[in-house]
Every structure is written in structure tokens, then in C-alpha cells.
mmCIF file of C-alpha atoms and ligand atoms in Angstrom:
data_model
loop_
_atom_site.group_PDB
_atom_site.id
_atom_site.type_symbol
_atom_site.label_atom_id
_atom_site.label_comp_id
_atom_site.label_asym_id
_atom_site.label_seq_id
_atom_site.Cartn_x
_atom_site.Cartn_y
_atom_site.Cartn_z
ATOM 1 C CA MET F 1 -2.527 4.822 -48.202
ATOM 2 C CA GLN F 2 -2.713 1.881 -45.935
ATOM 3 C CA LYS F 3 -3.448 3.154 -42.526
ATOM 4 C CA HIS F 4 -1.924 0.335 -40.605
ATOM 5 C CA ARG F 5 1.323 0.659 -41.609
ATOM 6 C CA ALA F 6 4.200 2.840 -40.810
ATOM 7 C CA LEU F 7 7.513 4.175 -41.714
ATOM 8 C CA LEU F 8 10.140 4.502 -38.955
ATOM 9 C CA VAL F 9 13.376 6.653 -39.917
ATOM 10 C CA ILE F 10 16.079 6.065 -37.810
ATOM 11 C CA ASP F 11 18.623 8.694 -36.772
ATOM 12 C CA LEU F 12 19.039 10.811 -40.157
ATOM 13 C CA GLN F 13 21.464 13.286 -38.162
ATOM 14 C CA PRO F 14 24.355 15.380 -39.138
ATOM 15 C CA ASP F 15 26.676 13.598 -36.962
ATOM 16 C CA PHE F 16 26.149 10.521 -38.404
ATOM 17 C CA CYS F 17 26.808 11.705 -42.064
ATOM 18 C CA PRO F 18 29.832 12.521 -43.825
ATOM 19 C CA GLY F 19 31.880 15.260 -41.806
ATOM 20 C CA GLY F 20 30.288 13.910 -38.374
ATOM 21 C CA PRO F 21 32.197 12.692 -35.727
ATOM 22 C CA LEU F 22 30.848 9.027 -35.961
ATOM 23 C CA ALA F 23 30.100 9.143 -39.916
ATOM 24 C CA VAL F 24 28.403 6.479 -41.532
ATOM 25 C CA PRO F 25 29.676 5.959 -45.130
ATOM 26 C CA GLY F 26 27.285 7.326 -47.347
ATOM 27 C CA GLY F 27 24.980 8.592 -44.479
ATOM 28 C CA ASP F 28 23.764 11.548 -46.354
ATOM 29 C CA THR F 29 22.738 9.748 -49.575
ATOM 30 C CA ILE F 30 19.813 8.295 -48.655
ATOM 31 C CA VAL F 31 18.079 11.640 -47.614
ATOM 32 C CA PRO F 32 16.539 11.990 -51.037
ATOM 33 C CA LEU F 33 14.933 8.655 -51.211
ATOM 34 C CA ILE F 34 14.051 8.687 -47.926
ATOM 35 C CA ASN F 35 12.227 11.562 -48.698
ATOM 36 C CA GLN F 36 10.430 9.879 -51.657
ATOM 37 C CA ILE F 37 9.336 7.014 -49.609
ATOM 38 C CA ALA F 38 7.954 8.895 -46.880
ATOM 39 C CA ALA F 39 5.315 10.410 -49.227
ATOM 40 C CA LYS F 40 3.993 7.053 -49.733
ATOM 41 C CA PHE F 41 3.059 6.676 -45.663
ATOM 42 C CA GLU F 42 0.183 8.389 -43.822
ATOM 43 C CA THR F 43 2.322 7.636 -40.672
ATOM 44 C CA VAL F 44 5.959 8.548 -40.318
ATOM 45 C CA VAL F 45 7.850 8.611 -37.075
ATOM 46 C CA LEU F 46 11.559 10.083 -36.752
ATOM 47 C CA THR F 47 13.913 9.334 -34.270
ATOM 48 C CA GLN F 48 16.714 11.296 -32.917
ATOM 49 C CA ASP F 49 19.940 9.886 -30.935
ATOM 50 C CA TRP F 50 19.933 12.325 -28.043
ATOM 51 C CA HIS F 51 22.285 12.013 -25.527
ATOM 52 C CA PRO F 52 23.678 14.570 -22.509
ATOM 53 C CA ALA F 53 27.264 15.565 -22.680
ATOM 54 C CA ASP F 54 28.212 12.884 -19.948
ATOM 55 C CA HIS F 55 26.763 9.966 -21.488
ATOM 56 C CA ILE F 56 27.878 6.745 -20.873
ATOM 57 C CA SER F 57 28.512 5.604 -24.289
ATOM 58 C CA PHE F 58 31.052 8.614 -25.426
ATOM 59 C CA ALA F 59 35.094 7.275 -25.430
ATOM 60 C CA PRO F 60 36.136 10.472 -23.900
ATOM 61 C CA ASN F 61 34.036 10.311 -20.730
ATOM 62 C CA HIS F 62 36.053 7.087 -19.991
ATOM 63 C CA GLY F 63 39.185 8.246 -20.967
ATOM 64 C CA ARG F 64 39.379 5.710 -23.747
ATOM 65 C CA PRO F 65 39.824 5.484 -27.231
ATOM 66 C CA PRO F 66 36.546 4.760 -29.136
ATOM 67 C CA PHE F 67 35.372 1.774 -30.845
ATOM 68 C CA GLU F 68 36.593 -0.345 -27.722
ATOM 69 C CA THR F 69 34.386 -2.358 -25.709
ATOM 70 C CA ILE F 70 33.518 -2.245 -21.908
ATOM 71 C CA SER F 71 31.016 -3.966 -19.715
ATOM 72 C CA LEU F 72 28.444 -2.191 -17.830
ATOM 73 C CA PRO F 73 25.910 -3.453 -15.512
ATOM 74 C CA TYR F 74 23.382 -4.215 -18.575
ATOM 75 C CA GLY F 75 25.953 -5.466 -20.681
ATOM 76 C CA GLU F 76 28.871 -5.051 -23.377
ATOM 77 C CA GLN F 77 28.980 -1.319 -24.332
ATOM 78 C CA ILE F 78 30.910 -0.080 -27.505
ATOM 79 C CA LEU F 79 32.320 3.488 -26.497
ATOM 80 C CA TRP F 80 31.612 5.876 -29.308
ATOM 81 C CA PRO F 81 33.231 9.145 -30.320
ATOM 82 C CA THR F 82 31.288 12.131 -28.678
ATOM 83 C CA HIS F 83 28.032 12.183 -30.763
ATOM 84 C CA CYS F 84 24.503 13.696 -30.844
ATOM 85 C CA VAL F 85 24.737 15.742 -27.889
ATOM 86 C CA MET F 86 21.282 16.964 -27.012
ATOM 87 C CA ALA F 87 20.658 20.576 -28.461
ATOM 88 C CA THR F 88 23.594 20.785 -30.717
ATOM 89 C CA GLU F 89 23.445 21.273 -34.390
ATOM 90 C CA GLY F 90 24.978 17.805 -35.375
ATOM 91 C CA ALA F 91 21.799 16.146 -33.322
ATOM 92 C CA ALA F 92 19.184 18.159 -35.352
ATOM 93 C CA LEU F 93 17.599 15.956 -38.042
ATOM 94 C CA HIS F 94 19.247 16.111 -41.026
ATOM 95 C CA PRO F 95 18.378 19.657 -42.693
ATOM 96 C CA ASN F 96 17.757 17.968 -46.334
ATOM 97 C CA LEU F 97 15.089 15.871 -44.609
ATOM 98 C CA ALA F 98 11.696 17.092 -46.044
ATOM 99 C CA ILE F 99 8.959 15.137 -44.385
ATOM 100 C CA PRO F 100 6.101 17.303 -42.608
ATOM 101 C CA HIS F 101 3.926 14.990 -42.187
ATOM 102 C CA ALA F 102 5.888 13.105 -39.773
ATOM 103 C CA SER F 103 3.538 12.597 -36.622
ATOM 104 C CA LEU F 104 6.305 12.070 -34.148
ATOM 105 C CA ILE F 105 9.820 12.488 -33.390
ATOM 106 C CA LEU F 106 10.955 10.517 -30.973
ATOM 107 C CA ARG F 107 14.433 11.206 -28.920
ATOM 108 C CA LYS F 108 16.506 8.233 -27.225
ATOM 109 C CA GLY F 109 19.352 7.635 -25.361
ATOM 110 C CA SER F 110 19.035 10.755 -23.193
ATOM 111 C CA HIS F 111 19.595 8.546 -19.862
ATOM 112 C CA ARG F 112 23.216 9.473 -18.941
ATOM 113 C CA ASN F 113 24.109 5.810 -17.605
ATOM 114 C CA VAL F 114 22.048 3.448 -20.199
ATOM 115 C CA ASP F 115 22.909 3.676 -24.077
ATOM 116 C CA SER F 116 19.854 3.212 -26.474
ATOM 117 C CA TYR F 117 20.084 2.021 -30.015
ATOM 118 C CA SER F 118 16.522 0.903 -30.067
ATOM 119 C CA ALA F 119 13.520 3.069 -30.383
ATOM 120 C CA PHE F 120 11.642 0.897 -28.262
ATOM 121 C CA LEU F 121 13.521 -0.237 -25.274
ATOM 122 C CA GLU F 122 16.906 1.007 -24.085
ATOM 123 C CA ALA F 123 19.919 -0.792 -23.585
ATOM 124 C CA ASP F 124 18.915 -2.206 -20.235
ATOM 125 C CA ARG F 125 16.177 -3.969 -22.578
ATOM 126 C CA THR F 126 13.549 -2.634 -19.745
ATOM 127 C CA THR F 127 12.890 0.969 -20.055
ATOM 128 C CA LYS F 128 10.761 1.810 -22.944
ATOM 129 C CA THR F 129 10.400 4.778 -24.921
ATOM 130 C CA GLY F 130 6.708 4.317 -25.451
ATOM 131 C CA LEU F 131 6.821 3.910 -28.906
ATOM 132 C CA ASP F 132 5.072 0.775 -29.119
ATOM 133 C CA GLY F 133 2.172 2.140 -27.113
ATOM 134 C CA TYR F 134 2.111 5.213 -29.627
ATOM 135 C CA LEU F 135 2.196 2.700 -32.636
ATOM 136 C CA HIS F 136 -0.225 0.268 -31.249
ATOM 137 C CA ALA F 137 -2.561 2.958 -30.068
ATOM 138 C CA ARG F 138 -2.787 4.143 -33.579
ATOM 139 C CA GLY F 139 -3.960 0.683 -35.050
ATOM 140 C CA ILE F 140 -0.569 0.259 -36.823
ATOM 141 C CA THR F 141 0.477 -3.522 -37.722
ATOM 142 C CA ASP F 142 3.007 -3.132 -40.091
ATOM 143 C CA LEU F 143 6.440 -1.405 -39.667
ATOM 144 C CA TYR F 144 9.507 -0.290 -42.390
ATOM 145 C CA LEU F 145 12.788 0.815 -41.111
ATOM 146 C CA CYS F 146 15.327 2.933 -43.022
ATOM 147 C CA GLY F 147 18.167 5.270 -42.022
ATOM 148 C CA LEU F 148 21.370 4.916 -39.889
ATOM 149 C CA ALA F 149 22.616 2.921 -39.139
ATOM 150 C CA THR F 150 21.430 -0.521 -40.595
ATOM 151 C CA ASP F 151 23.709 -2.603 -37.938
ATOM 152 C CA PHE F 152 23.083 -0.901 -35.318
ATOM 153 C CA CYS F 153 19.901 1.347 -34.333
ATOM 154 C CA VAL F 154 18.236 0.358 -37.484
ATOM 155 C CA ALA F 155 18.848 -3.526 -36.375
ATOM 156 C CA TRP F 156 17.947 -2.876 -32.851
ATOM 157 C CA SER F 157 14.556 -0.883 -33.633
ATOM 158 C CA ALA F 158 13.563 -3.799 -36.487
ATOM 159 C CA GLU F 159 14.238 -6.753 -33.532
ATOM 160 C CA ASP F 160 12.227 -4.832 -30.867
ATOM 161 C CA ALA F 161 9.765 -4.091 -33.282
ATOM 162 C CA ARG F 162 9.142 -7.664 -33.736
ATOM 163 C CA SER F 163 9.170 -8.664 -30.197
ATOM 164 C CA PHE F 164 6.563 -6.278 -29.887
ATOM 165 C CA GLY F 165 4.277 -7.813 -32.442
ATOM 166 C CA PHE F 166 4.850 -5.872 -35.873
ATOM 167 C CA THR F 167 5.508 -7.263 -38.854
ATOM 168 C CA THR F 168 8.775 -5.726 -39.439
ATOM 169 C CA SER F 169 10.567 -5.148 -42.523
ATOM 170 C CA ILE F 170 14.362 -2.921 -43.028
ATOM 171 C CA ILE F 171 14.701 -1.065 -46.552
ATOM 172 C CA GLU F 172 17.886 -1.794 -47.266
ATOM 173 C CA ASP F 173 18.730 0.724 -50.238
ATOM 174 C CA ALA F 174 17.376 3.742 -47.861
ATOM 175 C CA SER F 175 19.894 2.298 -44.952
ATOM 176 C CA ARG F 176 23.564 2.925 -44.584
ATOM 177 C CA ALA F 177 25.658 0.672 -42.100
ATOM 178 C CA ILE F 178 28.692 1.489 -39.855
ATOM 179 C CA ASP F 179 30.062 -2.230 -40.249
ATOM 180 C CA LEU F 180 32.415 -2.376 -37.170
ATOM 181 C CA ASN F 181 34.344 -5.896 -36.882
ATOM 182 C CA GLY F 182 31.472 -7.701 -39.159
ATOM 183 C CA SER F 183 28.343 -5.877 -37.234
ATOM 184 C CA LEU F 184 26.269 -5.660 -40.486
ATOM 185 C CA ASP F 185 26.597 -9.403 -41.312
ATOM 186 C CA ALA F 186 25.708 -9.978 -37.539
ATOM 187 C CA ALA F 187 23.192 -8.081 -37.907
ATOM 188 C CA TRP F 188 21.283 -9.440 -40.928
ATOM 189 C CA THR F 189 21.595 -13.019 -39.459
ATOM 190 C CA ARG F 190 19.871 -11.923 -36.046
ATOM 191 C CA LEU F 191 17.242 -9.719 -37.996
ATOM 192 C CA ALA F 192 16.637 -13.089 -40.516
ATOM 193 C CA ALA F 193 16.166 -15.012 -37.022
ATOM 194 C CA ALA F 194 13.685 -12.466 -35.685
ATOM 195 C CA GLY F 195 11.751 -12.704 -38.506
ATOM 196 C CA VAL F 196 12.696 -9.279 -40.174
ATOM 197 C CA THR F 197 12.245 -8.935 -43.758
ATOM 198 C CA ARG F 198 14.734 -7.406 -46.052
ATOM 199 C CA LEU F 199 13.523 -4.906 -48.871
ATOM 200 C CA THR F 200 14.569 -2.443 -51.407
ATOM 201 C CA SER F 201 12.631 0.795 -51.819
ATOM 202 C CA LYS F 202 11.464 -0.923 -55.294
ATOM 203 C CA ASP F 203 9.650 -3.489 -53.454
ATOM 204 C CA LEU F 204 7.373 -0.789 -51.571
HETATM 205 C C1 VGL A 301 24.001 4.619 -33.594
HETATM 206 C C2 VGL A 301 25.790 4.099 -32.417
HETATM 207 C C3 VGL A 301 26.015 4.952 -31.309
HETATM 208 C C4 VGL A 301 22.953 4.784 -34.548
HETATM 209 C C5 VGL A 301 23.856 5.566 -32.450
HETATM 210 O O1 VGL A 301 22.344 5.632 -34.939
HETATM 211 O O2 VGL A 301 23.250 3.638 -35.113
HETATM 212 N N1 VGL A 301 24.835 3.862 -33.262
HETATM 213 N N2 VGL A 301 24.657 5.540 -31.386
HETATM 214 ZN ZN1 ZN A 302 24.186 7.327 -29.871
#
């Protein structure tokens, strides 16, 4: 085991899997692979998207249909179907996720007035979750990300990981995308510019 590396498993929750309100195609199919990958890492962090019912990212809270974009004080916000309401079943970790040695479960997006795709920084781009400090304090230098969704929470977390100084890779076959209006291609372009490496699980 290499002590300086960590695996981040992003938002593997029923609400993002087929049958859920914000289902990512094939979202549940990556769970067995993620379980296998996690066994190769001493440090594993799991994240949960974890919103209050009155969250600003929920379309019904604005009387609007989902997938429109609105302007908020911190920037453009896509309006999503109501998802991952804190303490509901759909916000739990996926029941088949089997990573008992995960050391941290980080919840994000809990502030009513600001979204948080990233596991490091909320959408206001200033409020930290504290994950950078946790990882730096444990001597982690290299991060590997997987989970849901490649083009939103995985991508934003990976970009921020680079800006906090981590060597950062996304494990593509252990992630799945929403792909809304070209968001997946756009994300890979930004990720390449940020210096994020694109891997498959065989490369590990
Ligand atoms: C996510 C949209 C809204 C994600 C979370 O986990 O990628 N996407 N909230
Ligand atoms: Zn969300």
C-alpha cells in the first residue's frame, strides 16, 4: 500500500442511480468495480450529496422545470430535480458499496443557499468543506477519484484537488456522467487544462 495516495468515491447514492430522481445512466453498474479498487487503497474517503429539502438547487423550490439554469449571487446554477435530501433513503450510500475501511464520509451541499458539486469548495468558491486539510494532515499527495457524476461532482472535485496541490487522476471506467448539453466533453477539456490525469482501473 502506498501511504501517500487516497481514493475519493464521489456521491455513490441511490438518488443518482437508475430508479432515482437524478439517475445517471449506468450509475449503479460501477459499484462492484469501485469496491475492488478501494481494496487497493489504505485511505478511502466517501462523499454524500446531502441537501436540505428547501435547497436552492432544487427546481421545484423555484417553481421551475428541472435542468434550466438560473443566475444566483455566486454564479449560474443548474436547477436539478429534488435529490439527496438529507437523511432520506435516496441520500444514503449505495447499499452495495462495501468499503468498511473508508476513514471519512464527507457530506456536502448542506447549506440551503449554496450548492456544492465539489468535495473541497462550495459553489461560492470560498467556503471550504475541510477535506483539503484532512488529506494534507494525513500526508496524502496523490488523489484518485471515481463515482458520480463524472461531469459534475467528480470533475469539480478533481479540479479543486489540483488547485489544492494534489496530483489528481479520474478513474474513468469507475465513473459515470450525466452529460447535459455537452457537459461531459466540456468537463474533460477543463480537466485536461487543470492537469488532471484520465485513467482506467487497469492502470492502477
Ligand atoms: C451532482 C448534480 C447535483 C453530482 C450532485 O453528484 O454530480 N450533480 N448534485
Ligand atoms: Zn446535489
